[in-house]
PDB file of C-alpha atoms in Angstrom:
ATOM      1  CA  MET A   1     -19.205   0.426 -11.165  1.00 84.00           C
ATOM      2  CA  GLN A   2     -17.198   3.807 -12.020  1.00 94.00           C
ATOM      3  CA  ILE A   3     -14.208   4.233  -9.712  1.00 96.00           C
ATOM      4  CA  LYS A   4     -12.330   7.355  -9.819  1.00 97.00           C
ATOM      5  CA  PHE A   5      -8.860   7.921  -8.554  1.00 98.00           C
ATOM      6  CA  LEU A   6      -7.881  11.130  -6.891  1.00 98.00           C
ATOM      7  CA  LYS A   7      -4.883  12.154  -4.998  1.00 98.00           C
ATOM      8  CA  PRO A   8      -6.053  13.171  -1.325  1.00 98.00           C
ATOM      9  CA  LYS A   9      -5.938  16.741   0.445  1.00 97.00           C
ATOM     10  CA  LEU A  10      -4.872  16.757   4.096  1.00 97.00           C
ATOM     11  CA  SER A  11      -8.502  16.786   5.197  1.00 97.00           C
ATOM     12  CA  ASN A  12      -8.905  13.507   3.927  1.00 97.00           C
ATOM     13  CA  ILE A  13      -6.509  11.813   6.711  1.00 97.00           C
ATOM     14  CA  GLU A  14      -9.548  11.506   9.131  1.00 96.00           C
ATOM     15  CA  GLU A  15     -11.440   9.475   6.763  1.00 96.00           C
ATOM     16  CA  MET A  16      -8.510   7.429   5.656  1.00 96.00           C
ATOM     17  CA  GLN A  17      -7.601   6.438   9.060  1.00 95.00           C
ATOM     18  CA  GLU A  18     -11.015   5.494   9.926  1.00 93.00           C
ATOM     19  CA  LEU A  19     -11.271   3.198   6.567  1.00 94.00           C
ATOM     20  CA  ILE A  20      -7.831   1.515   7.622  1.00 92.00           C
ATOM     21  CA  TYR A  21      -8.101   1.129  11.602  1.00 90.00           C
ATOM     22  CA  PRO A  22     -10.055  -2.075  11.381  1.00 88.00           C
ATOM     23  CA  GLU A  23      -7.215  -3.679   9.271  1.00 85.00           C
ATOM     24  CA  VAL A  24      -4.630  -1.891  11.739  1.00 81.00           C
ATOM     25  CA  GLU A  25      -6.233  -3.343  14.818  1.00 81.00           C
ATOM     26  CA  ASN A  26      -6.085  -6.843  13.344  1.00 79.00           C
ATOM     27  CA  GLY A  27      -2.547  -6.327  12.619  1.00 73.00           C
ATOM     28  CA  VAL A  28      -2.659  -6.457   9.031  1.00 77.00           C
ATOM     29  CA  ILE A  29      -1.734  -3.280   8.003  1.00 79.00           C
ATOM     30  CA  LEU A  30       1.011  -1.187   9.797  1.00 75.00           C
ATOM     31  CA  GLU A  31      -0.368   1.593  11.861  1.00 80.00           C
ATOM     32  CA  ARG A  32       0.566   5.322  10.599  1.00 83.00           C
ATOM     33  CA  ASN A  33      -0.462   8.127  12.484  1.00 88.00           C
ATOM     34  CA  SER A  34      -1.841  10.939  11.085  1.00 93.00           C
ATOM     35  CA  ASP A  35       1.168  13.285  11.152  1.00 93.00           C
ATOM     36  CA  GLU A  36       2.969  10.120   9.197  1.00 91.00           C
ATOM     37  CA  VAL A  37       0.345  10.010   6.632  1.00 94.00           C
ATOM     38  CA  ALA A  38       0.647  14.045   6.215  1.00 95.00           C
ATOM     39  CA  THR A  39       3.998  13.791   5.625  1.00 94.00           C
ATOM     40  CA  ASN A  40       3.440  10.955   3.101  1.00 95.00           C
ATOM     41  CA  ILE A  41       0.062  12.453   1.802  1.00 97.00           C
ATOM     42  CA  ARG A  42       1.607  12.697  -2.002  1.00 97.00           C
ATOM     43  CA  SER A  43       2.246   8.891  -1.933  1.00 97.00           C
ATOM     44  CA  TYR A  44      -1.278   7.768  -1.604  1.00 98.00           C
ATOM     45  CA  THR A  45      -4.033   7.517  -4.393  1.00 98.00           C
ATOM     46  CA  LEU A  46      -7.644   7.137  -3.083  1.00 98.00           C
ATOM     47  CA  ALA A  47     -10.557   5.048  -4.808  1.00 98.00           C
ATOM     48  CA  TYR A  48     -13.923   6.466  -4.944  1.00 97.00           C
ATOM     49  CA  VAL A  49     -17.282   4.918  -6.203  1.00 97.00           C
ATOM     50  CA  GLY A  50     -19.379   8.169  -6.094  1.00 95.00           C
ATOM     51  CA  ALA A  51     -18.735  10.188  -2.914  1.00 95.00           C
ATOM     52  CA  GLU A  52     -18.155   7.158  -1.064  1.00 96.00           C
ATOM     53  CA  LEU A  53     -13.808   6.431  -0.423  1.00 98.00           C
ATOM     54  CA  VAL A  54     -13.739   2.436  -1.003  1.00 98.00           C
ATOM     55  CA  GLY A  55     -10.090   2.140  -0.694  1.00 98.00           C
ATOM     56  CA  PHE A  56      -6.433   3.682  -1.143  1.00 97.00           C
ATOM     57  CA  ALA A  57      -2.842   2.650  -1.458  1.00 97.00           C
ATOM     58  CA  ALA A  58       0.394   4.300  -1.381  1.00 97.00           C
ATOM     59  CA  LEU A  59       3.464   4.392  -3.494  1.00 97.00           C
ATOM     60  CA  HIS A  60       6.371   4.522  -1.289  1.00 94.00           C
ATOM     61  CA  ILE A  61       9.927   5.346  -3.155  1.00 93.00           C
ATOM     62  CA  HIS A  62      12.686   3.919  -1.403  1.00 89.00           C
ATOM     63  CA  THR A  63      15.492   4.650  -4.052  1.00 90.00           C
ATOM     64  CA  ILE A  64      15.716   6.030  -7.742  1.00 94.00           C
ATOM     65  CA  GLU A  65      14.873   2.675  -8.974  1.00 94.00           C
ATOM     66  CA  LEU A  66      12.671   1.017  -6.276  1.00 93.00           C
ATOM     67  CA  GLY A  67       9.240   1.695  -4.937  1.00 95.00           C
ATOM     68  CA  GLU A  68       6.734   0.146  -2.634  1.00 94.00           C
ATOM     69  CA  ILE A  69       3.031  -0.280  -2.807  1.00 96.00           C
ATOM     70  CA  ARG A  70       1.604  -0.295   1.069  1.00 92.00           C
ATOM     71  CA  SER A  71      -1.096   0.495   3.030  1.00 92.00           C
ATOM     72  CA  LEU A  72      -3.612  -0.814   0.525  1.00 95.00           C
ATOM     73  CA  ILE A  73      -6.964  -1.130   1.645  1.00 96.00           C
ATOM     74  CA  ILE A  74     -10.388  -1.605   0.352  1.00 97.00           C
ATOM     75  CA  LYS A  75     -13.563  -1.185   2.129  1.00 96.00           C
ATOM     76  CA  ASP A  76     -15.740  -4.149   3.651  1.00 93.00           C
ATOM     77  CA  GLY A  77     -18.600  -4.566   0.934  1.00 94.00           C
ATOM     78  CA  PHE A  78     -16.417  -3.409  -1.904  1.00 96.00           C
ATOM     79  CA  ARG A  79     -13.866  -6.178  -1.737  1.00 94.00           C
ATOM     80  CA  GLY A  80     -14.079  -8.892  -4.632  1.00 94.00           C
ATOM     81  CA  GLN A  81     -14.730  -6.272  -7.200  1.00 95.00           C
ATOM     82  CA  LYS A  82     -11.397  -5.846  -8.653  1.00 96.00           C
ATOM     83  CA  ILE A  83     -11.260  -2.064  -7.305  1.00 97.00           C
ATOM     84  CA  GLY A  84      -7.908  -3.111  -5.608  1.00 97.00           C
ATOM     85  CA  GLU A  85      -6.604  -4.692  -8.905  1.00 97.00           C
ATOM     86  CA  LYS A  86      -7.005  -1.555 -10.639  1.00 97.00           C
ATOM     87  CA  LEU A  87      -5.813   0.570  -7.665  1.00 98.00           C
ATOM     88  CA  VAL A  88      -2.590  -1.082  -7.792  1.00 98.00           C
ATOM     89  CA  ASN A  89      -2.435  -0.986 -11.831  1.00 98.00           C
ATOM     90  CA  HIS A  90      -3.319   2.700 -11.155  1.00 98.00           C
ATOM     91  CA  THR A  91      -0.190   3.045  -8.895  1.00 98.00           C
ATOM     92  CA  LEU A  92       2.283   1.134 -11.046  1.00 98.00           C
ATOM     93  CA  LYS A  93       1.280   2.966 -13.840  1.00 98.00           C
ATOM     94  CA  GLU A  94       2.241   6.329 -11.514  1.00 98.00           C
ATOM     95  CA  GLY A  95       5.443   4.394 -10.562  1.00 98.00           C
ATOM     96  CA  GLU A  96       6.565   3.855 -14.342  1.00 98.00           C
ATOM     97  CA  GLU A  97       5.823   7.713 -14.897  1.00 97.00           C
ATOM     98  CA  LEU A  98       8.137   8.348 -12.282  1.00 97.00           C
ATOM     99  CA  GLY A  99      10.804   6.237 -13.601  1.00 98.00           C
ATOM    100  CA  LEU A 100      11.094   3.449 -11.274  1.00 97.00           C
ATOM    101  CA  LYS A 101      12.316  -0.003 -12.550  1.00 97.00           C
ATOM    102  CA  ARG A 102      10.908  -2.275  -9.489  1.00 95.00           C
ATOM    103  CA  VAL A 103       7.966  -1.956  -7.261  1.00 96.00           C
ATOM    104  CA  LEU A 104       7.747  -4.189  -4.198  1.00 93.00           C
ATOM    105  CA  SER A 105       5.110  -5.295  -1.535  1.00 93.00           C
ATOM    106  CA  LEU A 106       4.978  -6.836   1.687  1.00 87.00           C
ATOM    107  CA  THR A 107       1.700  -8.669   2.129  1.00 89.00           C
ATOM    108  CA  TYR A 108      -0.456 -11.421   3.462  1.00 86.00           C
ATOM    109  CA  LYS A 109      -2.422 -11.305   0.279  1.00 91.00           C
ATOM    110  CA  GLN A 110       0.397 -13.209  -1.978  1.00 95.00           C
ATOM    111  CA  SER A 111      -1.855 -14.726  -4.780  1.00 96.00           C
ATOM    112  CA  PHE A 112      -3.348 -11.194  -5.337  1.00 97.00           C
ATOM    113  CA  PHE A 113      -0.100  -9.652  -5.941  1.00 97.00           C
ATOM    114  CA  GLU A 114       0.826 -12.780  -8.380  1.00 97.00           C
ATOM    115  CA  ARG A 115      -2.017 -12.447 -10.341  1.00 97.00           C
ATOM    116  CA  LEU A 116      -0.558  -8.596 -10.891  1.00 97.00           C
ATOM    117  CA  GLY A 117       2.586 -10.164 -12.122  1.00 97.00           C
ATOM    118  CA  PHE A 118       4.496  -9.909  -8.834  1.00 98.00           C
ATOM    119  CA  VAL A 119       6.756 -12.673  -8.032  1.00 96.00           C
ATOM    120  CA  GLU A 120       7.949 -13.598  -4.367  1.00 95.00           C
ATOM    121  CA  ILE A 121      11.573 -12.529  -3.211  1.00 91.00           C
ATOM    122  CA  PRO A 122      13.296 -13.528   0.078  1.00 86.00           C
ATOM    123  CA  LYS A 123      13.011 -10.796   3.009  1.00 75.00           C
ATOM    124  CA  GLU A 124      16.750 -11.105   3.210  1.00 73.00           C
ATOM    125  CA  SER A 125      16.799  -8.790  -0.241  1.00 74.00           C
ATOM    126  CA  LEU A 126      14.776  -6.071   1.051  1.00 71.00           C
ATOM    127  CA  PRO A 127      16.246  -2.439   1.485  1.00 62.00           C
ATOM    128  CA  GLU A 128      17.726  -2.103   5.034  1.00 53.00           C
ATOM    129  CA  HIS A 129      15.911   0.726   5.975  1.00 48.00           C
ATOM    130  CA  LYS A 130      12.608  -0.715   5.072  1.00 52.00           C
ATOM    131  CA  ILE A 131      13.295  -3.012   8.340  1.00 48.00           C
ATOM    132  CA  TRP A 132      14.363  -0.351  10.646  1.00 46.00           C
ATOM    133  CA  ALA A 133      11.889   2.420   9.578  1.00 55.00           C
ATOM    134  CA  ASP A 134       8.775   0.291   9.144  1.00 58.00           C
ATOM    135  CA  CYS A 135       8.955  -3.189  10.251  1.00 53.00           C
ATOM    136  CA  ILE A 136      10.168  -2.787  13.399  1.00 52.00           C
ATOM    137  CA  LYS A 137       7.002  -0.839  14.419  1.00 57.00           C
ATOM    138  CA  CYS A 138       4.795  -3.571  13.578  1.00 53.00           C
ATOM    139  CA  LYS A 139       3.131  -5.754  16.548  1.00 52.00           C
ATOM    140  CA  HIS A 140       4.535  -8.902  14.897  1.00 51.00           C
ATOM    141  CA  PHE A 141       7.965  -7.841  14.697  1.00 52.00           C
ATOM    142  CA  PRO A 142      10.350  -9.863  14.305  1.00 50.00           C
ATOM    143  CA  ILE A 143       8.039 -12.862  13.627  1.00 55.00           C
ATOM    144  CA  CYS A 144       6.741 -12.142  10.110  1.00 62.00           C
ATOM    145  CA  ASN A 145       4.292 -14.108   8.209  1.00 69.00           C
ATOM    146  CA  GLU A 146       4.285 -11.514   5.631  1.00 78.00           C
ATOM    147  CA  VAL A 147       5.640 -12.535   2.032  1.00 87.00           C
ATOM    148  CA  SER A 148       7.625 -10.095   0.124  1.00 88.00           C
ATOM    149  CA  LEU A 149       7.160  -9.629  -3.686  1.00 93.00           C
ATOM    150  CA  ILE A 150       8.518  -7.658  -6.437  1.00 95.00           C
ATOM    151  CA  LYS A 151       7.302  -6.773  -9.882  1.00 97.00           C
ATOM    152  CA  GLU A 152       9.451  -5.407 -12.815  1.00 97.00           C
ATOM    153  CA  LEU A 153       8.495  -2.049 -14.767  1.00 96.00           C
TER     154      LEU A 153
END
């Protein structure tokens, strides 16, 4: 299976929102409205199989040393085929090229990220602006079952 990684255009936002909607409804991924996606469009990488969008992830920059992989989604029917792994590795490479030293992730899929070299860290070590900018919008806040992990680049 050939996977193409592309940077999105603003015209991709509707398709991205449709792909992520079920996971937002389930409370697995934080909702981001179209304007927020547009503001951060350059942080996303899309994964295509042929002409079909099968997943995406964002590399959000917190500081000159720290980034975060967020909004990782793989379309039903394409999960379990290493697309997520390739997408995360592609995103980590982008972080390295930017000069990041570490990349974090808040996730319910701890074992997935640990297979990619991430290690668990206490949530208290997360940047405070992360909590107030993102976590407070979550339907599960302040009772959070996500695990925070980090990878040194």
